[in-house]
mmCIF file of C-alpha atoms in Angstrom:
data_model
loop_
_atom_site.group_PDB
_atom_site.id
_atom_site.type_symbol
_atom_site.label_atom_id
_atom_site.label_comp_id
_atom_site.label_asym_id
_atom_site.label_seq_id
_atom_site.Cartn_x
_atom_site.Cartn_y
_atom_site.Cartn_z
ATOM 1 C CA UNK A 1247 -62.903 -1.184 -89.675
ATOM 2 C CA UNK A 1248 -59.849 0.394 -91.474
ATOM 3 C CA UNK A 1249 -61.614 1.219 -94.398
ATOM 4 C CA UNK A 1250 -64.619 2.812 -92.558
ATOM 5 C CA UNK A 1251 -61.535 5.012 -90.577
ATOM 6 C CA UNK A 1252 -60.123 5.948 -93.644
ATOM 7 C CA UNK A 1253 -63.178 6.828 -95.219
ATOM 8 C CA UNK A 1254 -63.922 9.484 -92.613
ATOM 9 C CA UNK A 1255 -60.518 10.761 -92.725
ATOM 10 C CA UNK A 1256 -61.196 11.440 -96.638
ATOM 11 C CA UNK A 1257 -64.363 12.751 -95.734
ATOM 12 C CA UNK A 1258 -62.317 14.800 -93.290
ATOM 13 C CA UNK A 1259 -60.025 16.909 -95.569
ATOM 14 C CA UNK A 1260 -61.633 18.965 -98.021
ATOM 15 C CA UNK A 1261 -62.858 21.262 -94.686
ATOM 16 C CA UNK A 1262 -59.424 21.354 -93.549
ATOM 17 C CA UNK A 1263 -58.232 22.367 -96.738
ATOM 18 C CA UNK A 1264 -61.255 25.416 -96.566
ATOM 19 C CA UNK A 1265 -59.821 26.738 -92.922
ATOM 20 C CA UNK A 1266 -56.526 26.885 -94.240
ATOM 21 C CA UNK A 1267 -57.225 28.301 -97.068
ATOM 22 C CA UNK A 1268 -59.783 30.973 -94.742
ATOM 23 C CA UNK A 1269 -56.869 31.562 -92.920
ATOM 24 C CA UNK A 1270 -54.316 32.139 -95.271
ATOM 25 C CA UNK A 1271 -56.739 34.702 -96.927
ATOM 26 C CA UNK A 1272 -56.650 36.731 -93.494
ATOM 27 C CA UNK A 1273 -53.274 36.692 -93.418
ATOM 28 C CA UNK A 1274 -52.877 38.388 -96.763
ATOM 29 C CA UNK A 1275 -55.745 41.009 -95.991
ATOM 30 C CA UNK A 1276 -54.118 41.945 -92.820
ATOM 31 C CA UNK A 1277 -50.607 42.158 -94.627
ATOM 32 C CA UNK A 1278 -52.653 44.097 -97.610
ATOM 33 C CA UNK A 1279 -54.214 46.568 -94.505
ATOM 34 C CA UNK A 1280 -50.771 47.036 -92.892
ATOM 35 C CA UNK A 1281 -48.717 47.770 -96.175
ATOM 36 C CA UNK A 1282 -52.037 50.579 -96.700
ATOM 37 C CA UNK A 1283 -51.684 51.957 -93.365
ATOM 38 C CA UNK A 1284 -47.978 52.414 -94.019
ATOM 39 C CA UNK A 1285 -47.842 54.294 -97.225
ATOM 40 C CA UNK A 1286 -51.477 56.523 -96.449
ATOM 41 C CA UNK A 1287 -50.349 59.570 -94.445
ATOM 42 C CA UNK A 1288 -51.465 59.345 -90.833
ATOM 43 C CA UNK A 1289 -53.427 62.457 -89.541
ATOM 44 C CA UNK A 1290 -52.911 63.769 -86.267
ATOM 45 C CA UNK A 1291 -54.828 62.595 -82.955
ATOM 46 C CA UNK A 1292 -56.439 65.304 -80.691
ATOM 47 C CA UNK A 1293 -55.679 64.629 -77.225
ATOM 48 C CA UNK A 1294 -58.273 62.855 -75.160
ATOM 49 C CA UNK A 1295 -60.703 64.140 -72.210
ATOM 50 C CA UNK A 1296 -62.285 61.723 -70.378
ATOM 51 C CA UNK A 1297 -63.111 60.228 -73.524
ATOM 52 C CA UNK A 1298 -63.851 63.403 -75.530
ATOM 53 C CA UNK A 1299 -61.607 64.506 -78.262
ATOM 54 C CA UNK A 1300 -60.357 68.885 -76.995
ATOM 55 C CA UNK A 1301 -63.289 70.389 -78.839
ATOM 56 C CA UNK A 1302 -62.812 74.223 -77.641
ATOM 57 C CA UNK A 1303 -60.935 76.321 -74.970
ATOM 58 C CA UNK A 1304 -63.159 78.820 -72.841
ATOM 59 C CA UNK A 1305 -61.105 81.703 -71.364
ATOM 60 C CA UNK A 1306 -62.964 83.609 -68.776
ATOM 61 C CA UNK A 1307 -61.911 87.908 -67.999
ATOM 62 C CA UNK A 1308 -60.456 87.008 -64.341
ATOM 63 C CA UNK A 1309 -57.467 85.225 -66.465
ATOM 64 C CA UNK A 1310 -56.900 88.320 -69.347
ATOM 65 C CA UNK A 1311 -57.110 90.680 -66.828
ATOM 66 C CA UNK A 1312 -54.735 88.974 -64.697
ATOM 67 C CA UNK A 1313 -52.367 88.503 -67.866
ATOM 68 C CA UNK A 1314 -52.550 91.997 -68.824
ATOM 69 C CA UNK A 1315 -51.621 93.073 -65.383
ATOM 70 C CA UNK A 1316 -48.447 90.831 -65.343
ATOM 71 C CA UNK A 1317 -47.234 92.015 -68.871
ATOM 72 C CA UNK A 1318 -47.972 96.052 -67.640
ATOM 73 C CA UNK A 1319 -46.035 95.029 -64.501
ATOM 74 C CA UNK A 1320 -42.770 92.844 -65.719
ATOM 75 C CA UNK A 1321 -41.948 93.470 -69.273
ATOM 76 C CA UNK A 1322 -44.107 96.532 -71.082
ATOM 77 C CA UNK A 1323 -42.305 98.760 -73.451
ATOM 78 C CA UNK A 1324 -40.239 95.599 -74.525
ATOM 79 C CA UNK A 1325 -39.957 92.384 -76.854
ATOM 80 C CA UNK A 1326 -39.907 90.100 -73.427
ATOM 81 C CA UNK A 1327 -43.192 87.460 -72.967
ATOM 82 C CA UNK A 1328 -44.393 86.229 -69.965
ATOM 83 C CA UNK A 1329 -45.550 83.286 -68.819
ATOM 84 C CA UNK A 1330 -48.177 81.528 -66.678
ATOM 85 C CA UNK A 1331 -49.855 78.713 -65.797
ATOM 86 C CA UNK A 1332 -53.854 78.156 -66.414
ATOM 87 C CA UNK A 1333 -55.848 76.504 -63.925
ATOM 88 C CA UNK A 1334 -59.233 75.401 -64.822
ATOM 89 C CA UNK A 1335 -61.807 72.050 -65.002
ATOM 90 C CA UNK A 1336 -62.169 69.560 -68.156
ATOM 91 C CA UNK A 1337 -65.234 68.203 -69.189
ATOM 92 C CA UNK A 1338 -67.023 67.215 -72.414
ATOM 93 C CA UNK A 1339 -64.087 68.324 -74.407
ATOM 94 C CA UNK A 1340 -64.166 71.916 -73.319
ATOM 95 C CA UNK A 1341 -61.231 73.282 -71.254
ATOM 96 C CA UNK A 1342 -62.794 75.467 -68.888
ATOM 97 C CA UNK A 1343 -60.064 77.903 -67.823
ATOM 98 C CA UNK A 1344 -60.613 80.301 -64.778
ATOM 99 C CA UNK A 1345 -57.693 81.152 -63.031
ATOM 100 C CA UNK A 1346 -54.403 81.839 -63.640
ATOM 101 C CA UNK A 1347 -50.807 82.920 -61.890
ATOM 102 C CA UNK A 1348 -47.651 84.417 -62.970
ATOM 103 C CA UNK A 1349 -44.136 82.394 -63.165
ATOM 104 C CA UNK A 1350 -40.676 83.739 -63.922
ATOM 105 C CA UNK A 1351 -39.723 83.236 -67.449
ATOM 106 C CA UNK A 1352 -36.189 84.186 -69.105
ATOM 107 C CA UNK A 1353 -35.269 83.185 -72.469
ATOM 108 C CA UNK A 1354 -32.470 84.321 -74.701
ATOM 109 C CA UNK A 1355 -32.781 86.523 -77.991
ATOM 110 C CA UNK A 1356 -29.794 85.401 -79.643
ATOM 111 C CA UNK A 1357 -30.393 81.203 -78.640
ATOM 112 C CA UNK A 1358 -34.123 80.128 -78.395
ATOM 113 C CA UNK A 1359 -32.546 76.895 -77.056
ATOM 114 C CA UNK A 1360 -31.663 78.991 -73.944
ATOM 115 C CA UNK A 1361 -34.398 79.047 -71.263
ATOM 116 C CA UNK A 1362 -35.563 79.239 -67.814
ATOM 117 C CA UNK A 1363 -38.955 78.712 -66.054
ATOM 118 C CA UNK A 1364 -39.138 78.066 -62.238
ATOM 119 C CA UNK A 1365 -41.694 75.070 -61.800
ATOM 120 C CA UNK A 1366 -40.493 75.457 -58.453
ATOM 121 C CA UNK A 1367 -42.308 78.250 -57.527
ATOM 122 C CA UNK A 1368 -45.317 76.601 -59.872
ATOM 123 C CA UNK A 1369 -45.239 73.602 -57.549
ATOM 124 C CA UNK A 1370 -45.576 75.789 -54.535
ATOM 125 C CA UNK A 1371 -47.972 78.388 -56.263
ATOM 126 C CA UNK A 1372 -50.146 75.392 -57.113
ATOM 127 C CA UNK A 1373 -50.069 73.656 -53.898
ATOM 128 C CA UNK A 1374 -51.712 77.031 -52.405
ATOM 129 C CA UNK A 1375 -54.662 77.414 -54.991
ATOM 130 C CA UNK A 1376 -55.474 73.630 -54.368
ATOM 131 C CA UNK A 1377 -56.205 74.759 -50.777
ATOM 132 C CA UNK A 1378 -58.451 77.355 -52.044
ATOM 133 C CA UNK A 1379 -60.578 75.435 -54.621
ATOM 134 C CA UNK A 1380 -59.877 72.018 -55.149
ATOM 135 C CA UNK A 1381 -62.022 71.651 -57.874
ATOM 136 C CA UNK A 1382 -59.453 73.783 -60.039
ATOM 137 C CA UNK A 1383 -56.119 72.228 -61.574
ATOM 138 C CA UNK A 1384 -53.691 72.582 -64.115
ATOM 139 C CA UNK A 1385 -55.004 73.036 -67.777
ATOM 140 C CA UNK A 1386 -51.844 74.602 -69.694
ATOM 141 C CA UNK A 1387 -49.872 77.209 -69.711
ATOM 142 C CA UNK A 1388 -50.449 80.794 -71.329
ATOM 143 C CA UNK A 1389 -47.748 83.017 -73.024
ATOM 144 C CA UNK A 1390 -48.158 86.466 -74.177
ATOM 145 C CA UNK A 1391 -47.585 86.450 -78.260
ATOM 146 C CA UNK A 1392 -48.630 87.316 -80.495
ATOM 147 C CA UNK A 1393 -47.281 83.976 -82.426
ATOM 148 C CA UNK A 1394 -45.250 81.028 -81.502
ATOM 149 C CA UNK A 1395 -41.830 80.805 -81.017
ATOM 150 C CA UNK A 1396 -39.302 77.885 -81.287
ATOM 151 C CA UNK A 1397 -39.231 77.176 -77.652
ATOM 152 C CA UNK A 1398 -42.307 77.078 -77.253
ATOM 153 C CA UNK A 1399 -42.590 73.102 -77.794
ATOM 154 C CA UNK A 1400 -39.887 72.592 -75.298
ATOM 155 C CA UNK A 1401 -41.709 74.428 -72.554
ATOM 156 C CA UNK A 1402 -44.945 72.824 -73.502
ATOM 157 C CA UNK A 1403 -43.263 69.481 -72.976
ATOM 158 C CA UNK A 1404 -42.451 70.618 -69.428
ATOM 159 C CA UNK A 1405 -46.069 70.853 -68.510
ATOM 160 C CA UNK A 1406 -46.441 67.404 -69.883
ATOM 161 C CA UNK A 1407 -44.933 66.298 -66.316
ATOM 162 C CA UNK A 1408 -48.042 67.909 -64.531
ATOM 163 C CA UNK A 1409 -50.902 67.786 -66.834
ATOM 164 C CA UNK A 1410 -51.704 65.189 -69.413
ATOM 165 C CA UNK A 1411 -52.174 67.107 -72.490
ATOM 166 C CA UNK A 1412 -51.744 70.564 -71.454
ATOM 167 C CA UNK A 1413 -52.840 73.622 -73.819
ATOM 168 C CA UNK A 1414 -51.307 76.478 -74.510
ATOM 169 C CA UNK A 1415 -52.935 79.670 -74.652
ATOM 170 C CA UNK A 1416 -51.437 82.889 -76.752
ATOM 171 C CA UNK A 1417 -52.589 86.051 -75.080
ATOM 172 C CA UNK A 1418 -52.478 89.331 -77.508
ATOM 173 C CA UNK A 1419 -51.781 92.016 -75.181
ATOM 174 C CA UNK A 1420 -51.811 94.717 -77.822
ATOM 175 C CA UNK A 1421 -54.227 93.996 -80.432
ATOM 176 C CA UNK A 1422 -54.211 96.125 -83.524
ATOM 177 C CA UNK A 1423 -57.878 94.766 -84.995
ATOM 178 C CA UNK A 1424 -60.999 93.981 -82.959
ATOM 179 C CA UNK A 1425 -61.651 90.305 -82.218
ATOM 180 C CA UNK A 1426 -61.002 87.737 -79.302
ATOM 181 C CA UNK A 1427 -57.262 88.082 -78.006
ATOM 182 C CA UNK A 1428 -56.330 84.894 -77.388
ATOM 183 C CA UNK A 1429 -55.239 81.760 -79.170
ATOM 184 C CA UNK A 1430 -54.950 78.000 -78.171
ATOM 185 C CA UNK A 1431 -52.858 75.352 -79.427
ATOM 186 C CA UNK A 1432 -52.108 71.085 -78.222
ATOM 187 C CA UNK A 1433 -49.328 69.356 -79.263
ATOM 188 C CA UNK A 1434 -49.517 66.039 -81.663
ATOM 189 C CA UNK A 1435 -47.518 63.408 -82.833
ATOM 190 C CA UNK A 1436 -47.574 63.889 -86.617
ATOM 191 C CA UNK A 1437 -46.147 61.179 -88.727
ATOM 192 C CA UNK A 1438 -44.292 61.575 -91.945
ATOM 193 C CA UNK A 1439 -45.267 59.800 -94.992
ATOM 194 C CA UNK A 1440 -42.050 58.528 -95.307
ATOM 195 C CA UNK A 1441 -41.229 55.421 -93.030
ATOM 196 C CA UNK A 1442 -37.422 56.861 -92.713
ATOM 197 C CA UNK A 1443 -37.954 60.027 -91.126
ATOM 198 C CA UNK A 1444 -39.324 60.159 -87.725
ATOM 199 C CA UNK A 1445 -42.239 61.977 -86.133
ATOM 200 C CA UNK A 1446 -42.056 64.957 -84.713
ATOM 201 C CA UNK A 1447 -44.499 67.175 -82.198
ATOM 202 C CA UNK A 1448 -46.232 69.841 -83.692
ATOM 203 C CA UNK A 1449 -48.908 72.761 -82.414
ATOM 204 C CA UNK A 1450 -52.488 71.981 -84.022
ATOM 205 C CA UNK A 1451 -55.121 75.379 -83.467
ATOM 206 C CA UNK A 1452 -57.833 74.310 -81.186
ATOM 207 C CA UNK A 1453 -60.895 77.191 -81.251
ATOM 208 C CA UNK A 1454 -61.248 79.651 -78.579
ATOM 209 C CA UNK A 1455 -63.653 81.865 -77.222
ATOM 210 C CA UNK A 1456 -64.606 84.298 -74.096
ATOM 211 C CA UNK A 1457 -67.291 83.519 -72.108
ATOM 212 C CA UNK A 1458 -67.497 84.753 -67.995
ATOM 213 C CA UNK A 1459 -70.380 83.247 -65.070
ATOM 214 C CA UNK A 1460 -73.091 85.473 -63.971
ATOM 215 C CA UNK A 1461 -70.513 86.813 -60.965
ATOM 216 C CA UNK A 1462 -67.914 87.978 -63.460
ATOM 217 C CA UNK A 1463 -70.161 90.264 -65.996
ATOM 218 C CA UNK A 1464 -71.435 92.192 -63.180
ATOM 219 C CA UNK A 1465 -67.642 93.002 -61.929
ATOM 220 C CA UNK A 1466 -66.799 94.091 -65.683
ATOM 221 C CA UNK A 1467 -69.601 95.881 -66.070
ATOM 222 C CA UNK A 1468 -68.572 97.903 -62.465
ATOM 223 C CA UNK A 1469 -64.919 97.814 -64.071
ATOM 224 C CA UNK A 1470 -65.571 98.962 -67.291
ATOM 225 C CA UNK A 1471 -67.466 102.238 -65.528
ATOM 226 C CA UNK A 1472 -64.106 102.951 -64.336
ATOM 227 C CA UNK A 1473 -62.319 103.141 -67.425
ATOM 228 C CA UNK A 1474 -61.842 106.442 -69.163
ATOM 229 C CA UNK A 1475 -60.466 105.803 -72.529
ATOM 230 C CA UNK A 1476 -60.640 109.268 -74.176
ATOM 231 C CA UNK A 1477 -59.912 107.612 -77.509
ATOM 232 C CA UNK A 1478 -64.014 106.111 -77.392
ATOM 233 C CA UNK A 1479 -66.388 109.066 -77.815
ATOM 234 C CA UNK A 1480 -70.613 108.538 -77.402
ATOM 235 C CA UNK A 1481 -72.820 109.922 -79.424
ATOM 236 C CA UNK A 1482 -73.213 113.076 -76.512
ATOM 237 C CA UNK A 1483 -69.930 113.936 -76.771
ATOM 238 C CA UNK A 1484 -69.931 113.876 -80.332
ATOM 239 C CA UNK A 1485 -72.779 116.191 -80.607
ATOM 240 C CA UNK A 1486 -71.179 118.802 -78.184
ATOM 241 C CA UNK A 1487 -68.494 119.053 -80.548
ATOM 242 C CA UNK A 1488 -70.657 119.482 -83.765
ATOM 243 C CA UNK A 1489 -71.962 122.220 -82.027
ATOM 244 C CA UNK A 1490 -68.456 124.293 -81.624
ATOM 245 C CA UNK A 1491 -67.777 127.032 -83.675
ATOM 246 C CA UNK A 1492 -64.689 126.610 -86.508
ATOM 247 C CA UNK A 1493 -62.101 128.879 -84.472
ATOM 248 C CA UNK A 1494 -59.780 128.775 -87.623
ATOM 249 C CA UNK A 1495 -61.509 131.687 -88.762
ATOM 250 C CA UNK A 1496 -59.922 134.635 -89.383
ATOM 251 C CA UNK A 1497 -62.466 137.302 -88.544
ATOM 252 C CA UNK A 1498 -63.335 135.013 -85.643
ATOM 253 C CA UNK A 1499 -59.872 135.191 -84.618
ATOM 254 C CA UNK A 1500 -59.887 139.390 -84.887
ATOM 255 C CA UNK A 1501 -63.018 139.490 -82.551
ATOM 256 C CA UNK A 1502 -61.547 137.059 -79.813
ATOM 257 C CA UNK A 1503 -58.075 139.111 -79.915
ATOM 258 C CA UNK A 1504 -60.428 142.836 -79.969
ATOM 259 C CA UNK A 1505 -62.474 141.368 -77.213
ATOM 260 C CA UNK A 1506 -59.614 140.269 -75.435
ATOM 261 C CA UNK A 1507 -57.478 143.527 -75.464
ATOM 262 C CA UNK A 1508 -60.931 145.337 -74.359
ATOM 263 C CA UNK A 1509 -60.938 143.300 -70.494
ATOM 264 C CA UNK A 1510 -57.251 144.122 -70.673
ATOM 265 C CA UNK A 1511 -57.087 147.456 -70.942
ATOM 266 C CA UNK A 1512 -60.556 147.413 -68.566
ATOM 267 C CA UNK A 1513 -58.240 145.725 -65.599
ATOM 268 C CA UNK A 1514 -55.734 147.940 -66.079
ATOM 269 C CA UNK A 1515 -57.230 150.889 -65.666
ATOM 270 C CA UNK A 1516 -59.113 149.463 -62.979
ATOM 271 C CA UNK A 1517 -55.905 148.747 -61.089
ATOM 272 C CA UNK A 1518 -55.086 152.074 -61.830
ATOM 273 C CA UNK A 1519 -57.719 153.933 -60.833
ATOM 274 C CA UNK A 1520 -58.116 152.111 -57.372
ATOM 275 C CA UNK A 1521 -54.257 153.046 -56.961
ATOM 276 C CA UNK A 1522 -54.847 156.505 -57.510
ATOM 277 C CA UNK A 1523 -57.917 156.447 -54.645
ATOM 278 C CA UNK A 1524 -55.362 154.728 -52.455
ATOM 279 C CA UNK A 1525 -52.597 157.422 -53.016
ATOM 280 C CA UNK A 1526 -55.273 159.861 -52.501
ATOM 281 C CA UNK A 1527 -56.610 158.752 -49.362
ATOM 282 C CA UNK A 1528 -53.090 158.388 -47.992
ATOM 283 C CA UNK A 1529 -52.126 162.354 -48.071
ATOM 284 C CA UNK A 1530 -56.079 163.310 -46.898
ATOM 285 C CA UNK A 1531 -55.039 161.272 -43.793
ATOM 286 C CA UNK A 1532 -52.051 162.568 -43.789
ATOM 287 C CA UNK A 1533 -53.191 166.099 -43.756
ATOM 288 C CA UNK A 1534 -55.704 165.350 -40.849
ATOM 289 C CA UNK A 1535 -53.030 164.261 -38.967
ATOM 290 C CA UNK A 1536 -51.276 167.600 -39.091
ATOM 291 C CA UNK A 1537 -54.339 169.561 -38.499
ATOM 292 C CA UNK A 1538 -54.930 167.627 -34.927
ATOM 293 C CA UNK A 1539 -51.522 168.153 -34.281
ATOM 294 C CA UNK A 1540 -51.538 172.225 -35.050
ATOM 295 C CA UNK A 1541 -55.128 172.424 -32.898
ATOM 296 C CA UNK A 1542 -53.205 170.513 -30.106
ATOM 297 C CA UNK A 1543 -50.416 173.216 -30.408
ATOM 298 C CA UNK A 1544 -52.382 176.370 -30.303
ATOM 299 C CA UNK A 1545 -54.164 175.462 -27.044
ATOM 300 C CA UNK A 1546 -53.078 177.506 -23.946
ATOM 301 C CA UNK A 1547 -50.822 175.761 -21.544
ATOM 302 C CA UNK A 1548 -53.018 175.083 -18.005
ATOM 303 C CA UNK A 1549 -51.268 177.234 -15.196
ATOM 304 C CA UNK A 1550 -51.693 175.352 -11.744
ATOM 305 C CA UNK A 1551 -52.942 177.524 -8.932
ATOM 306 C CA UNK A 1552 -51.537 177.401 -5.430
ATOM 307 C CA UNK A 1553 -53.776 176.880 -2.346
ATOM 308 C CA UNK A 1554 -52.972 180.053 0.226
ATOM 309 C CA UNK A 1555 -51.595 182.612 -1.975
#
């Protein structure tokens, strides 16, 4: 009976040697993986959307006009930005941005350090538009550009107590080239190769693009009727002045100044003439008048008669 037990136990140990050498081999290829992962630079994750990495960010006119209104209101003909918060819906990776209000902003020139934004009138902005459309919340913040500046991160990490990854959106107020005016940005943990320095946040450009519903094209298009930018000429106007003469011509000039002087002197003479029948008419009344008055004087005096004598 011992010998048969000790037989199996012999039988026994060459698989126990195998797991432990099977496990001692995934020991080293996780150490191997993890030494890797350490030295290979790690890119940065996009935040999440309901499972979706932040593919694009869809601005619609309601929010630039709104923007542009605020900037011509608080700070134009200056080097101040404002700043707003976006409302909007999430889905499919897309931030769908739609709406958008105003919120006091001061930060100083000298010390970017230095700054103040009231999230408590964002709180009780916000608690108002929920009323309104429930379906809209916060999305990110916008700022008007054109580029980033250093405090930018620390506001940004503000709206990380309201929204989960929030984006910001630059607004270009005054562009100098044609294109779309805005800009978005999330912030990432990026990781430095080397294991001594830490990580730090960091803006990574997210695309953006215009787009408006059905409702919102036909109020543009009634806007846009409105505006009179005398800078933008059609193709009408263009052709009326084609057709001008060149007035920087000097015989032209002669014949506009001769043609001129002509009415001139054809007013004045005019004026005098009907001064002259004026004058004229003036003493011919007067002399009437003393002609009545002579007839009037040469008239026998009526002598009254007395009854009885």
């Amino acid at each position: 009976m011992r010998r048969d037990v000790d037989r199996a136990v012999l039988h026994c140990l060459p698989a126990r040697f195998f797991y432990i050498d099977l496990l001692q081999e995934v020991v080293e290829h996780r150490a191997a993986v993890a030494a890797a992962a350490q030295t290979e630079p790690q890119q940065p994750v996009p935040p999440q959307l309901s499972g979706r990495t932040l593919e694009r960010v869809v601005v619609h006119p309601l929010v630039l006009l709104s923007i542009v209104d605020h900037y011509n209101r608080v700070p134009r003909d200056t080097r101040k930005r404002v700043v707003g918060v976006l409302l909007g819906t999430s889905s499919r990776g897309t931030f769908d941005v739609t709406n958008c209000y105003t919120v006091s902003f001061e930060e100083d020139d000298k010390d970017p350090r230095i700054w103040f934004l009231d999230h408590n009138y964002h709180e009780s902005m916000f608690s108002m538009f929920k009323r309104i459309n429930a379906k809209e919340h916060v999305v990110g913040w916008y700022v008007t550009g054109p580029k980033l500046k250093e405090n930018d991160l620390d506001v940004h990490a503000l709206f990380n107590n309201y929204v989960p990854n929030p984006v910001l959106v630059i607004i270009d107020v005054q562009p100098k080239e044609l294109g779309i005016p805005t800009k978005a940005y999330y912030a990432v943990e990026e990781v430095k190769e080397n294991a001594t320095q830490k990580s730090q946040i960091v803006f990574v450009h997210v695309p953006s693009e215009n787009a408006a519903h059905e409702v919102e094209e036909i109020g543009v298009e009634h806007l846009l009727r409105d505006v009179k930018d005398t800078t933008i000429s059609t193709l009408a106007t263009k052709d009326v002045f084609n057709l001008l003469p060149n007035l920087n011509v000097n015989e032209l000039i002669k014949a506009f100044a001769v043609k001129t002087n002509d009415m001139m002197l054809v007013i004045y003479l005019s004026s005098l003439i009907r001064s002259v029948i004026a004058l004229h008419n003036l003493i011919n009344n007067k002399m009437l008048n003393k002609e009545h008055e002579k007839v009037e004087d040469s008239k026998p005096a009526a002598v009254p008669v007395v009854a009885g004598s």
